[in-house]
Coordinates of C-alpha atoms and ligand atoms in Angstrom, one line a residue:
M1 CA -12.0 190.5 91.6
S2 CA -13.4 194.0 91.7
E3 CA -14.6 196.1 94.7
T4 CA -17.8 195.2 96.4
L5 CA -20.6 196.9 98.3
F6 CA -18.4 196.8 101.2
T7 CA -16.3 199.4 99.6
K8 CA -19.2 201.6 99.5
I9 CA -19.9 201.2 103.2
I10 CA -16.3 202.0 103.8
N11 CA -16.6 205.2 101.8
R12 CA -20.1 206.1 103.4
E13 CA -21.8 205.7 99.9
I14 CA -24.4 203.4 101.3
P15 CA -25.5 203.3 105.0
A16 CA -24.6 200.7 107.7
D17 CA -24.6 200.6 111.4
I18 CA -21.0 201.1 112.0
V19 CA -19.8 200.2 115.5
Y20 CA -16.1 200.5 115.2
E21 CA -13.4 202.2 112.9
D22 CA -9.7 202.5 113.0
D23 CA -7.1 203.4 110.3
T24 CA -7.3 200.1 108.7
T25 CA -10.5 198.4 109.8
L26 CA -14.2 198.9 110.0
A27 CA -16.9 196.8 111.8
F28 CA -20.7 197.1 111.1
R29 CA -23.8 195.1 112.1
D30 CA -24.8 192.4 109.4
I31 CA -28.0 193.5 107.5
N32 CA -29.3 189.8 107.8
P33 CA -28.2 188.9 111.5
Q34 CA -27.9 185.2 112.3
A35 CA -27.7 185.7 116.0
P36 CA -28.6 188.6 118.4
V37 CA -25.3 189.9 117.8
H38 CA -23.8 189.4 114.3
L39 CA -21.1 191.8 113.3
L40 CA -18.9 192.1 110.2
I41 CA -15.2 193.1 110.7
I42 CA -13.6 194.2 107.4
P43 CA -10.1 195.6 106.3
K44 CA -10.6 199.0 104.7
R45 CA -8.3 197.6 101.9
H46 CA -9.8 195.5 99.2
I47 CA -8.9 191.8 99.6
A48 CA -11.4 189.4 97.7
T49 CA -11.0 186.2 99.6
I50 CA -8.6 184.5 102.1
N51 CA -6.7 183.2 99.1
D52 CA -5.8 186.7 98.1
I53 CA -4.0 187.7 101.5
T54 CA -0.5 188.4 101.0
E55 CA 2.5 188.4 103.4
N56 CA 2.0 192.1 103.6
D57 CA -1.5 191.8 104.9
R58 CA -0.6 189.7 107.9
E59 CA -0.8 192.5 110.3
L60 CA -4.1 193.9 108.7
V61 CA -5.6 190.4 109.0
G62 CA -4.4 190.2 112.6
N63 CA -6.1 193.3 113.3
L64 CA -9.6 191.8 112.5
Y65 CA -9.2 189.5 115.4
Y66 CA -7.9 192.0 117.8
V67 CA -11.0 194.1 117.0
A68 CA -13.2 191.1 117.5
A69 CA -11.8 190.5 121.0
K70 CA -12.0 194.2 121.8
L71 CA -15.6 194.5 120.8
A72 CA -16.5 191.3 122.6
K73 CA -15.1 192.9 125.9
E74 CA -16.8 196.4 125.2
M75 CA -20.1 194.9 124.3
G76 CA -20.1 192.5 127.1
F77 CA -20.2 189.1 125.6
A78 CA -16.6 188.1 125.9
D79 CA -17.1 185.8 129.0
D80 CA -20.3 184.2 127.5
G81 CA -18.5 183.2 124.2
Y82 CA -18.9 183.9 120.6
R83 CA -17.8 182.8 117.1
T84 CA -15.8 184.3 114.5
V85 CA -16.0 182.9 110.9
M86 CA -14.5 183.9 107.7
N87 CA -15.9 182.2 104.6
C88 CA -13.7 181.5 101.4
G89 CA -15.0 180.7 98.1
E90 CA -18.0 178.8 96.7
N91 CA -18.2 175.8 99.1
S92 CA -18.2 178.1 102.2
G93 CA -21.1 180.1 100.7
Q94 CA -19.2 183.3 100.6
T95 CA -21.2 185.9 98.8
V96 CA -19.4 189.2 99.2
F97 CA -16.0 189.0 97.7
H98 CA -14.1 191.5 100.1
I99 CA -12.8 189.5 103.2
H100 CA -15.0 189.9 106.5
L101 CA -14.7 188.2 109.8
H102 CA -18.2 187.3 111.0
L103 CA -18.7 187.8 114.8
L104 CA -21.8 186.0 116.2
A105 CA -22.8 186.3 119.7
G106 CA -25.8 186.5 122.2
K107 CA -27.1 182.8 122.1
P108 CA -25.7 179.1 122.2
L109 CA -24.4 178.5 118.6
G110 CA -24.7 175.1 117.3
W111 CA -21.8 173.1 115.9
P112 CA -21.2 172.0 113.1
P113 CA -22.6 175.3 111.7
Y114 CA -24.3 173.5 108.7
S115 CA -27.4 174.8 107.0
D116 CA -30.4 172.4 107.0
K117 CA -30.5 172.9 103.3
M118 CA -27.1 171.4 102.7
K119 CA -26.7 167.7 102.3
Q120 CA -24.1 166.2 104.5
A121 CA -21.7 163.7 102.9
Ligands
AMP1 P1 -20.6 185.7 103.4 O1 -21.8 184.8 103.0 O2 -19.6 185.2 104.3 O3 -20.0 186.4 102.1 O4 -21.2 187.0 104.2 C1 -21.9 188.1 103.6 C2 -22.5 188.9 104.8 O5 -22.7 190.1 104.3 C3 -23.9 188.2 104.9 O6 -23.9 187.7 106.2 C4 -24.9 189.3 104.5 O7 -26.0 189.4 105.3 C5 -24.0 190.6 104.8 N1 -24.5 191.7 104.0 C6 -24.8 191.9 102.7 N2 -25.1 193.1 102.3 C7 -24.9 193.9 103.6 C8 -25.1 195.4 103.8 N3 -25.4 196.2 102.9 N4 -24.8 195.7 105.2 C9 -24.6 194.8 106.0 N5 -24.2 193.4 105.8 C10 -24.6 192.9 104.6

């Protein structure tokens, strides 16, 4: 699958509220937040879905979680708790085909995280 709007955010071709950057990773605020804090943590290299992660990407993908923990501590919600989610494919509701770790925080989060619109089996 081809590159997405997240490549344009990485290249500063469209604006985003960027909260973290290192050599391989970018984090920015979700444009449609589902919690008081809703960040997206992405690799700069384009990987469309979890299914496209290769052995060479193991360190890169691990860094997404390292950055999540680092931001949680720095932004002050590590002890209160938070959720990380990475959707994959149609049944998950993935809409942007460049892997991204959602980091949600700032309120109690329901579980399981189904939308009311989804019919449960
Ligand atoms: P997903 O449904 O897991 O693919 O998540 C895609 C996320 O990208 C959604 O939460 C969107 O709100 C978010 N999103 C889409 N466009 C932008 C944008 N330009 N800046 C920040 N977040 C965005």
